[in-house]
Structure formats: structure tokens, C-alpha cells
mmCIF file of C-alpha atoms and ligand atoms in Angstrom:
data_model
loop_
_atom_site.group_PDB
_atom_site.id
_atom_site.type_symbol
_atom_site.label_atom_id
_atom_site.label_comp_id
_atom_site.label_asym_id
_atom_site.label_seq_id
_atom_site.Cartn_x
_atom_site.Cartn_y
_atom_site.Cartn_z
ATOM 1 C CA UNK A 1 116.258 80.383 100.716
ATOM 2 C CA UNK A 2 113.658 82.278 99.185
ATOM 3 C CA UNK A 3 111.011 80.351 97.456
ATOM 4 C CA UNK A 4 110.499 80.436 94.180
ATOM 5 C CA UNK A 5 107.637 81.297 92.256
ATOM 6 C CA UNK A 6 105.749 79.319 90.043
ATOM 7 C CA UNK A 7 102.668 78.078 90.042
ATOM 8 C CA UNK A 8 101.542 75.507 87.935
ATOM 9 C CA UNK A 9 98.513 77.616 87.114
ATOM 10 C CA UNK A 10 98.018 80.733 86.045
ATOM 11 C CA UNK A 11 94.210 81.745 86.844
ATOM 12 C CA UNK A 12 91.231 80.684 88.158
ATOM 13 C CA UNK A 13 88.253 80.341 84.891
ATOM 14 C CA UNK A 14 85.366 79.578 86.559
ATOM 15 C CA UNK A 15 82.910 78.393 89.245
ATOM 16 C CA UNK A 16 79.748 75.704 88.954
ATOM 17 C CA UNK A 17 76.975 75.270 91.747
ATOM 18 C CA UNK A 18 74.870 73.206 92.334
ATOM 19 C CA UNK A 19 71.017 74.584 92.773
ATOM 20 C CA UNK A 20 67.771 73.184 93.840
ATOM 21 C CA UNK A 21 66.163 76.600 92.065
ATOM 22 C CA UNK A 22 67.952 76.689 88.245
ATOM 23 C CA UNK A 23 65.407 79.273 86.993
ATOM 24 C CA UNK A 24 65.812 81.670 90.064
ATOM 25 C CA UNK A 25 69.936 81.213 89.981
ATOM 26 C CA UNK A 26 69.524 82.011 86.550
ATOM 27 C CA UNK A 27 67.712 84.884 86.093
ATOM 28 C CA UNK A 28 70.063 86.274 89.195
ATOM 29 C CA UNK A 29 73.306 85.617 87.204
ATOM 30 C CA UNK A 30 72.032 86.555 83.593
ATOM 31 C CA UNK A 31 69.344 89.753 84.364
ATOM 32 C CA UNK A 32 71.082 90.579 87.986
ATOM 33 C CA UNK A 33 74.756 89.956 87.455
ATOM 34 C CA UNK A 34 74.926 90.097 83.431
ATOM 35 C CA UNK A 35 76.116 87.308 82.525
ATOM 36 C CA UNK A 36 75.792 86.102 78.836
ATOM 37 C CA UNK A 37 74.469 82.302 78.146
ATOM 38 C CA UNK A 38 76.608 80.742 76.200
ATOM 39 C CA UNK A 39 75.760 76.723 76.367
ATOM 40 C CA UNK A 40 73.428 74.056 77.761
ATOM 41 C CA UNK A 41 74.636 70.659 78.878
ATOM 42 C CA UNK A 42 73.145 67.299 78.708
ATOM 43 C CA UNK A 43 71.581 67.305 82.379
ATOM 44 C CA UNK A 44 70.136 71.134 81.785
ATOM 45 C CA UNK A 45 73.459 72.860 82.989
ATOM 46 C CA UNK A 46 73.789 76.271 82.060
ATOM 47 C CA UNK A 47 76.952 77.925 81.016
ATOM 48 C CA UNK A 48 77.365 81.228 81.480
ATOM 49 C CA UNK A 49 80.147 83.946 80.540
ATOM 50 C CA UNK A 50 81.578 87.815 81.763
ATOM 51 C CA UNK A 51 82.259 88.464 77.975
ATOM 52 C CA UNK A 52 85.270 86.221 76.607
ATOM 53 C CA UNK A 53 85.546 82.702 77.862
ATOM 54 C CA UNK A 54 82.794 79.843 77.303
ATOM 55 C CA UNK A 55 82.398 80.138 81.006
ATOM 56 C CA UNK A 56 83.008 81.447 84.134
ATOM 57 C CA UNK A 57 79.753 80.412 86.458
ATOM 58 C CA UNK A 58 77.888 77.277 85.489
ATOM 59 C CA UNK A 59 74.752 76.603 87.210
ATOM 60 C CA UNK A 60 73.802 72.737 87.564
ATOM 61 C CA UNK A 61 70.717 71.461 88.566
ATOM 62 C CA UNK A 62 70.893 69.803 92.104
ATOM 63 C CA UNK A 63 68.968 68.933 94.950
ATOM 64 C CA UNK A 64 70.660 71.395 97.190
ATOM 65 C CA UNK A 65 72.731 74.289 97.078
ATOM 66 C CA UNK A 66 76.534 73.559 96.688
ATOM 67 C CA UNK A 67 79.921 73.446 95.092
ATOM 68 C CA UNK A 68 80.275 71.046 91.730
ATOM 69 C CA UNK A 69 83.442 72.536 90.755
ATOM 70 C CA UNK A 70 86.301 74.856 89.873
ATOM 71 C CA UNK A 71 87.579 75.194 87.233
ATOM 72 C CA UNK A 72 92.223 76.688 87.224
ATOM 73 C CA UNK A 73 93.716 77.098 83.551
ATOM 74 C CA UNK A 74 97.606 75.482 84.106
ATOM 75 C CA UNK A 75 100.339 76.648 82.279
ATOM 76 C CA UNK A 76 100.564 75.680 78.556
ATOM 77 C CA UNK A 77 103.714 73.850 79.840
ATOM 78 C CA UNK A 78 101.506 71.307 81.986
ATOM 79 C CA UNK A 79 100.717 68.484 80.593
ATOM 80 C CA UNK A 80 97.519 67.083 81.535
ATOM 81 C CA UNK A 81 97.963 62.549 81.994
ATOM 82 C CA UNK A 82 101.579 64.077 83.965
ATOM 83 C CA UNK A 83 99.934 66.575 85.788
ATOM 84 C CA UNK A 84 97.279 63.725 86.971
ATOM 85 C CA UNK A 85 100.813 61.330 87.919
ATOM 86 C CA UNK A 86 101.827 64.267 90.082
ATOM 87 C CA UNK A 87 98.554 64.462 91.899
ATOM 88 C CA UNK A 88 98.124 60.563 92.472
ATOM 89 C CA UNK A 89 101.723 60.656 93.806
ATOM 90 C CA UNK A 90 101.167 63.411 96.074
ATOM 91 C CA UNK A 91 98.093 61.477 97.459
ATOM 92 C CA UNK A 92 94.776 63.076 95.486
ATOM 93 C CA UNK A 93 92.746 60.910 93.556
ATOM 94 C CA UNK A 94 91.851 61.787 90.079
ATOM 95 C CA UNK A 95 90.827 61.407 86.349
ATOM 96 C CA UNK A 96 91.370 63.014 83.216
ATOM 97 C CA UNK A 97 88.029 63.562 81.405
ATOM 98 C CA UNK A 98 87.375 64.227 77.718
ATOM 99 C CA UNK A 99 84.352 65.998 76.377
ATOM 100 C CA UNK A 100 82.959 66.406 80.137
ATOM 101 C CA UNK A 101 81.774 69.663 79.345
ATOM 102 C CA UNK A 102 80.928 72.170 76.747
ATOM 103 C CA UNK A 103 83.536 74.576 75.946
ATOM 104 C CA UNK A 104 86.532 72.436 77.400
ATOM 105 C CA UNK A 105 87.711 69.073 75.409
ATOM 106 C CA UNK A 106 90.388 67.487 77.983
ATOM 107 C CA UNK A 107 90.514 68.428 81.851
ATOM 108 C CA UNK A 108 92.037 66.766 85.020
ATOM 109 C CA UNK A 109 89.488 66.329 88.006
ATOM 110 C CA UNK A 110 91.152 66.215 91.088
ATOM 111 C CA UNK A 111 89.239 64.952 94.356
ATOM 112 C CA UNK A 112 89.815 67.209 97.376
ATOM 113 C CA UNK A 113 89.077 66.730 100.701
ATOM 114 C CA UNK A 114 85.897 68.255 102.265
ATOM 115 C CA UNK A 115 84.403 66.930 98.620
ATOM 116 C CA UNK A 116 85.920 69.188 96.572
ATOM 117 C CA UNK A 117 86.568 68.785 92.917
ATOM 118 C CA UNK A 118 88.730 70.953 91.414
ATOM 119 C CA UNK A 119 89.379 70.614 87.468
ATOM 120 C CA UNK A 120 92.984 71.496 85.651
ATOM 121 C CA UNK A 121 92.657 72.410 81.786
ATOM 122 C CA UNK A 122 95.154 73.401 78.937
ATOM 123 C CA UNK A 123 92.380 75.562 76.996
ATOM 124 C CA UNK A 124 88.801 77.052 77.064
ATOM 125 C CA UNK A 125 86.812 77.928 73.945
ATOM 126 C CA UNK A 126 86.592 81.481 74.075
ATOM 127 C CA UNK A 127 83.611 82.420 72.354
ATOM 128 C CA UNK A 128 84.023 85.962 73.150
ATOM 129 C CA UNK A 129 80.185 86.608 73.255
ATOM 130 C CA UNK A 130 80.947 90.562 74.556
ATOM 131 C CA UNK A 131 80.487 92.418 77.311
ATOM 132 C CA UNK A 132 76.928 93.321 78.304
ATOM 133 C CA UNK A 133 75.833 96.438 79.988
ATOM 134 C CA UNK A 134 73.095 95.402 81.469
ATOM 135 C CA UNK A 135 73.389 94.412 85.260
ATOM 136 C CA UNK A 136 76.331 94.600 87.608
ATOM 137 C CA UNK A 137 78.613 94.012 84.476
ATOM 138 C CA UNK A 138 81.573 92.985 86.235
ATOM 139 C CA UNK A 139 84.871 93.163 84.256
ATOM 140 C CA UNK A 140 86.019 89.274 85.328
ATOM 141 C CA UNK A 141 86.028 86.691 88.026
ATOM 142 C CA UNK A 142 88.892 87.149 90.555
ATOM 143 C CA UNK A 143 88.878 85.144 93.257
ATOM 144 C CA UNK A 144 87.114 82.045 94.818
ATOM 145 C CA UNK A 145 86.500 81.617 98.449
ATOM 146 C CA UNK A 146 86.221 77.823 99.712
ATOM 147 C CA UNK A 147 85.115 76.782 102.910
ATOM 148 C CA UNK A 148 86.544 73.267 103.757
ATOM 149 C CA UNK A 149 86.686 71.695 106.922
ATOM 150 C CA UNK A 150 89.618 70.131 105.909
ATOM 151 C CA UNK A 151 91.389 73.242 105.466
ATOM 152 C CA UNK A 152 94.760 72.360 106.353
ATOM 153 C CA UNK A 153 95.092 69.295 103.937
ATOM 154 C CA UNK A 154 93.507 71.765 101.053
ATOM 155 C CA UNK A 155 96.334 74.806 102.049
ATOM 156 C CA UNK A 156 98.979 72.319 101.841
ATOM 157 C CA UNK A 157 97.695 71.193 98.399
ATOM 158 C CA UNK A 158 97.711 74.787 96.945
ATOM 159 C CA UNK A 159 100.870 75.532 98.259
ATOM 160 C CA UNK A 160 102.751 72.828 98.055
ATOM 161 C CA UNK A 161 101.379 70.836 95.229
ATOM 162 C CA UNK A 162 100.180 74.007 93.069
ATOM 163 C CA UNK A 163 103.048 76.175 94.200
ATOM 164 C CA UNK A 164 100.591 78.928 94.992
ATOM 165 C CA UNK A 165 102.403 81.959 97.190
ATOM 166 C CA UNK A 166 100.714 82.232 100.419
ATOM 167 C CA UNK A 167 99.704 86.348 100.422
ATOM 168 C CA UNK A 168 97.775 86.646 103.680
ATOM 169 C CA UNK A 169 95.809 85.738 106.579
ATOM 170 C CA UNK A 170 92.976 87.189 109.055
ATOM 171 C CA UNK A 171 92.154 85.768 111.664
ATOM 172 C CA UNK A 172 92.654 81.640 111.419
ATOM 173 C CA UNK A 173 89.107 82.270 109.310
ATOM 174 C CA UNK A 174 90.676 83.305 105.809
ATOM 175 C CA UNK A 175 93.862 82.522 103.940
ATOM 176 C CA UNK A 176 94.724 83.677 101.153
ATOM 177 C CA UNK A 177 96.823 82.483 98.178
ATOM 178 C CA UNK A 178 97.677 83.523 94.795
ATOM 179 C CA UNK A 179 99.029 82.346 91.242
ATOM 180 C CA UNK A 180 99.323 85.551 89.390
ATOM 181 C CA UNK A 181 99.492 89.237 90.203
ATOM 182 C CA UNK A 182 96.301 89.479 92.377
ATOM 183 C CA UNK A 183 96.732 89.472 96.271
ATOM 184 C CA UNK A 184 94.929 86.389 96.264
ATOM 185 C CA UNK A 185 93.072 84.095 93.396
ATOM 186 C CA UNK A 186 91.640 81.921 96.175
ATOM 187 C CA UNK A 187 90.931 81.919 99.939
ATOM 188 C CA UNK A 188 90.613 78.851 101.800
ATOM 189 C CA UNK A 189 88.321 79.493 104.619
ATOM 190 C CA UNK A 190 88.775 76.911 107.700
ATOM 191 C CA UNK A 191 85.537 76.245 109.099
ATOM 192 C CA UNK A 192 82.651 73.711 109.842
ATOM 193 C CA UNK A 193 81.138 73.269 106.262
ATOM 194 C CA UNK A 194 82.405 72.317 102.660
ATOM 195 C CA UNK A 195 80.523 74.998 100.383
ATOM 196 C CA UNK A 196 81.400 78.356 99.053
ATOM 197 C CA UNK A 197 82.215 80.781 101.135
ATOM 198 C CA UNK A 198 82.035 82.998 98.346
ATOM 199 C CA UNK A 199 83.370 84.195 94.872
ATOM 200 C CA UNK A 200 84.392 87.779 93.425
ATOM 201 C CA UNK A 201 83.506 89.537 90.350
ATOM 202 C CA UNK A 202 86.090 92.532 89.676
ATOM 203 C CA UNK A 203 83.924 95.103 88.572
ATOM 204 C CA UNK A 204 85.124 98.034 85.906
ATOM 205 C CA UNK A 205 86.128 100.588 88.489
ATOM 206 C CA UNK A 206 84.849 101.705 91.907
ATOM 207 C CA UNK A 207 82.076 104.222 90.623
ATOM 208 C CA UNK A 208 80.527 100.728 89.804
ATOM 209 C CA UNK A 209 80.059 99.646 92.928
ATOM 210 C CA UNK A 210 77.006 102.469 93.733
ATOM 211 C CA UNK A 211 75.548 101.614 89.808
ATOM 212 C CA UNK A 212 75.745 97.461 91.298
ATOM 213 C CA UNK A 213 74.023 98.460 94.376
ATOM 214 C CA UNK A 214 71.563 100.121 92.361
ATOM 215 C CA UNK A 215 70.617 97.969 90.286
ATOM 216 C CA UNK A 216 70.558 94.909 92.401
ATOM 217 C CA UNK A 217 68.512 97.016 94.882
ATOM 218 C CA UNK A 218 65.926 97.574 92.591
ATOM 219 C CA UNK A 219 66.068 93.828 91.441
ATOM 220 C CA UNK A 220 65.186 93.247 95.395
ATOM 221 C CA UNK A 221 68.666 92.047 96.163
ATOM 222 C CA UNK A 222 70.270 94.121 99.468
ATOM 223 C CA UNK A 223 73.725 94.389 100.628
ATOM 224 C CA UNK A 224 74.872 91.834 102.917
ATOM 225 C CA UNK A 225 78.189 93.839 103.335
ATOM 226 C CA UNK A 226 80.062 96.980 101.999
ATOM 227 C CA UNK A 227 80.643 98.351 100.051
ATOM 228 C CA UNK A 228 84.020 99.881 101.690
ATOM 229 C CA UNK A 229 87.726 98.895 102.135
ATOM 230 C CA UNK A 230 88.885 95.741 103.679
ATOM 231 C CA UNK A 231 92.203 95.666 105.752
ATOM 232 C CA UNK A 232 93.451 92.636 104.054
ATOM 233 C CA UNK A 233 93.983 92.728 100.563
ATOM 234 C CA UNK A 234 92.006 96.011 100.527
ATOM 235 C CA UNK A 235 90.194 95.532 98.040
ATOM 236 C CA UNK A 236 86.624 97.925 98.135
ATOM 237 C CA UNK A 237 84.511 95.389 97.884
ATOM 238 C CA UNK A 238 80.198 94.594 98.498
ATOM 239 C CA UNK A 239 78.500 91.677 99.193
ATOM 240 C CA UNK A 240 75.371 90.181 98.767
ATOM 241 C CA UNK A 241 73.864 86.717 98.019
ATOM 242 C CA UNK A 242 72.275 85.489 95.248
ATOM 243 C CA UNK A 243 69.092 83.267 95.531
ATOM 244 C CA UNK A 244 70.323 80.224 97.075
ATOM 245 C CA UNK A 245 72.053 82.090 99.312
ATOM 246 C CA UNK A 246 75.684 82.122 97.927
ATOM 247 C CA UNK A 247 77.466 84.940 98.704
ATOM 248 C CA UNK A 248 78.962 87.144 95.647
ATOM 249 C CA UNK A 249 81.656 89.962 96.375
ATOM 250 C CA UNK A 250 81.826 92.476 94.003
ATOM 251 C CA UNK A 251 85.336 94.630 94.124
ATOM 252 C CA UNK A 252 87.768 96.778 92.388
ATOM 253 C CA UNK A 253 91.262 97.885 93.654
ATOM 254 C CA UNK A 254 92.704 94.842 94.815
ATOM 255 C CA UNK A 255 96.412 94.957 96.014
ATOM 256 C CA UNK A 256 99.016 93.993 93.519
ATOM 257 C CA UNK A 257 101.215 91.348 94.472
ATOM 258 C CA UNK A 258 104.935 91.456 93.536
ATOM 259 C CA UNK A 259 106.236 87.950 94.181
ATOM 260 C CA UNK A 260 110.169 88.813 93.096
ATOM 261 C CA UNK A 261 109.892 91.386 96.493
ATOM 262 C CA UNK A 262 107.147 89.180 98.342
ATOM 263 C CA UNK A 263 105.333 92.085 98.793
ATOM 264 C CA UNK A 264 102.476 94.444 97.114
ATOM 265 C CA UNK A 265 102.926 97.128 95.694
ATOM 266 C CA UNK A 266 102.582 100.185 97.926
ATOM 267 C CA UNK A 267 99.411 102.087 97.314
ATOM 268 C CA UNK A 268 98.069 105.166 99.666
ATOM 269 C CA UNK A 269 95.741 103.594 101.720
ATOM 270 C CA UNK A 270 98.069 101.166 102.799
ATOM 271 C CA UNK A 271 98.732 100.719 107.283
ATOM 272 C CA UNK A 272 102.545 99.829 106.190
ATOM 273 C CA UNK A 273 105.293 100.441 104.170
ATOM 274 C CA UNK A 274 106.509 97.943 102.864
ATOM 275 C CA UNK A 275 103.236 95.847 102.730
ATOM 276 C CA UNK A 276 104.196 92.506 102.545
ATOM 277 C CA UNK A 277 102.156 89.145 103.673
ATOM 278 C CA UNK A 278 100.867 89.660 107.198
ATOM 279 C CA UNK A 279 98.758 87.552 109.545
ATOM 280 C CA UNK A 280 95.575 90.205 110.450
ATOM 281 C CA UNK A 281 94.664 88.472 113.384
ATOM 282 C CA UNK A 282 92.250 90.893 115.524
ATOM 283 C CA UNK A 283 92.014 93.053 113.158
ATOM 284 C CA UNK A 284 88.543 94.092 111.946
ATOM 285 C CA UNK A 285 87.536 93.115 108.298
ATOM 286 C CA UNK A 286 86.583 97.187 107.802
ATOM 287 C CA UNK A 287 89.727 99.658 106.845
ATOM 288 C CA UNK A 288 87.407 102.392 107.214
ATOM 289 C CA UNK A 289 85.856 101.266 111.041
ATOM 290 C CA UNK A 290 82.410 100.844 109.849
ATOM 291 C CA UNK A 291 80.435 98.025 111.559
ATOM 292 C CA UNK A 292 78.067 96.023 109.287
ATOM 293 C CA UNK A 293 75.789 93.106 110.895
ATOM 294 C CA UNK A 294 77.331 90.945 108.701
ATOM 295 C CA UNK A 295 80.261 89.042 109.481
ATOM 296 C CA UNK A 296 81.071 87.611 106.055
ATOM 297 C CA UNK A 297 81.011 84.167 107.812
HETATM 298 FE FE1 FE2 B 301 86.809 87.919 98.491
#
């Protein structure tokens, strides 16, 4: 039987770091990336937003470089002390949280494996500061890469316990999943470290990816990767890393997924008609055949 599709959430909000180097991080994600500040927290967090939500990167201070947490908006539906019952009974550990954070009253903190927290929330404050247009600008925050080296245990919990639609693989490396219309809102990347792998800006449209480059070129910030098309997903994406060395995609055209056809819809740079959820193994992570040093790993 075909599954049905329905996630408990509906989008990924935002991702917090940990960094040894706040001021650096900062000036990378406000000056570099254009982010707006929109809150401190007790312990010197910043909170920082694309335009409309409090926020969607928050920068904590840390003795190393790492994940603190991500943040999924579930569907008004959801209701937060059952959502936690689910969790427990499925076998994560959690708590619900009040005032934990600016900018979000009540959330569930779930404990994954690989030491991932991952926080479930009913509402945001949405400030709206604007826009900027300074920086890379990007439009919003797509997707979140996670590298867990309990991969399989986290897969199983966004598919079966989210009800996230598996979208894609390449490779054993990447998986992909969504919970809305994007090809994928996260990618759970199996491998020997718990950190990100990365995270993805969408920027306004692809002309922005030379202005990004620019700019961050001139800010002393090179190109890890890109930009061009990738296979999977094909999204036209660039990388680089900010100063910690976490690694930021920045991307526009994305594949659309259509979950009532399990497939996405066709577009002409697609390798197959129709293009529905494929494993890429072998395949190379450039459409286009270009060979970058970088292996995104
Ligand atoms: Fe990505």
C-alpha cells in the first residue's frame, strides 16, 4: 500500500552551534551571510534571523565547534506534553521546556543518538526584522545536513517516528528526507562523527550565486565547492565554510517533490522522466562533470 503522507512537521526553523570563536562566527553570519540580530540570551547566545522569524542560526558560546540544536515547527495539530508521550514510547528521551529560549515559549527537546538534540515547537515569534541586502542575502534556510554515526537509528526516527518521505540517496554517504515540498528538508549523513555536515541557505535566484561568491570572496571566504548542479536533488548549489569550519551551501532550484505521485516534478535538466526517489550510488555529486577538490565530506 502506498504510504501516506504526513509528517508531523512541517519545516525545519533553525540551526544553533556551538563556537569556541562567537565574535568571528558572528561577524561571518551578520556582515558575510546577512543575517539580522534579533536577541541575546542569558549565556551570550546570539539569535540571528533571514528576515521574518526570531531565528534561524543561533550562535552559542562553546568550547568547541558543534551542534546545540535544531530547531522543526510541528503541525498546529501537535500537541506538545503528547507529542513528548509519543517520543518516550518510541524509545527517545525527552523534556518539554518553557521559556528555554528567546523567541519560543514552549518546545519539546528530544535526545538523539550521536548527541543530538532536536527541539519540536507550536510557534516562533516572528519579529519580521526585514530582509537585508547586504551580504549573501539568502531568501531562507532549506535544509540541514547531520552527520551521525548512528545514522540508522536517526533515519528510522525521521521516517518512522516523524513520518518524513524518504526522497533520495547517493552513495550510502547522504540520505535525504523531506516534510514539505522540497526534495529534502534534511540529510542524514552516515559517517564517523556527530556534527554538521552542513546547512543550506536558498538564495533569491541563481544570478545570486556569482553576487555570493563575490562578496564572500572579497570578505576572504573561497569556495569550497560549486557553484554548479548536483545530480541528486539538483539543486545549483556553492559551498564554503564559515570560520569554525562549518560548511554552508548556498542554492536555488531545488527539485519539487510531489508526494501524491512520489515523484518531482519534471524539470529540463532532469537524467529521467519520471524522476522519482532513486539511490545515486556511483554517481558523481557534479550534473555538469566538473571535478572540484572538494568532496563535500
Ligand atoms: Fe545540501
Amino acid at each position: 500500500m502506498r504510504k501516506i503522507f504526513n509528517p508531523k512537521v512541517f519545516q525545519l526553523v533553525y540551526v544553533s552551534l556551538f563556537t569556541p570563536d562567537l565574535a568571528r562566527v558572528q561577524d561571518h553570519y551578520v556582515e558575510g551571510i546577512g543575517l539580522n540580530l534579533t536577541d541575546k540570551g542569558d549565556k551570550g547566545e546570539l539569535y540571528l534571523s533571514i528576515g521574518y522569524d526570531h531565528h534561524n542560526v543561533a550562535l552559542h558560546p562553546g568550547s568547541e565547534s558543534a551542534i546545540a540544536n535544531i530547531g522543526f515547527q510541528l503541525k498546529p495539530e501537535i500537541e506538545l506534553a503528547e507529542f513528548l508521550k509519543d517520543a518516550e514510547a518510541f524509545g527517545i528521551r525527552g523534556q518539554l521546556k518553557t521559556d528555554s529560549q528567546p523567541g519560543v515559549r514552549s518546545l519539546v527537546e528530544l535526545e538523539l543518538p550521536g548527541n543530538l538534540n532536536l527541539q519540536f515547537y507550536n510557534d516562533i515569534a516572528t519579529p519580521a526584522p526585514g530582509f537585508r541586502d547586504v551580504g549573501v542575502a539568502p531568501m531562507r534556510l532549506g535544509h540541514v545536513a547531520m552527520m551521525n554515526t548512528s545514522g540508522d537509528k536517526v533515519t528510522e526516527f525521521f521516517e518512522d517516528f516523524l513520518g518524513f518521505w524518504f526522497t533520495d540517496k547517493f552513495t550510502d554517504f547522504f540520505n535525504f528526507y523531506t516534510c514539505n515540498k522540497d526534495h529534502h528538508v534534511i540529510n542524514i549523513v552516515k559517517g564517523p562523527e556527530n556534527r554538521y555536515h552542513h546547512f543550506a541557505f536558498e538564495l533569491r535566484g541563481s544570478p545570486s550565486h556569482a553576487m555570493a561568491a563575490d562578496w564572500l570572496r572579497r570578505r576572504g571566504v573561497k569556495q569550497e565547492w560549486g557553484p554548479a548542479r548536483h545530480p541528486a536533488s539538483h539543486n545549483y548549489a556553492g559551498y564554503h565554510r564559515d570560520p569554525d569550519g562549518v560548511m554552508i551551501e548556498l542554492y536555488t532550484e531545488m527539485d519539487v517533490f510531489i508526494p501524491e505521485l512520489n515523484m518531482f516534478e519534471p524539470r529540463p535538466w532532469h537524467e529521467f522522466f519520471p524522476m522519482v526517489p532513486r539511490d545515486w550510488a556511483g554517481g558523481d555529486l557534479n550534473a555538469w562533470g566538473a571535478e572540484f577538490t572538494c568532496k563535500l565530506e
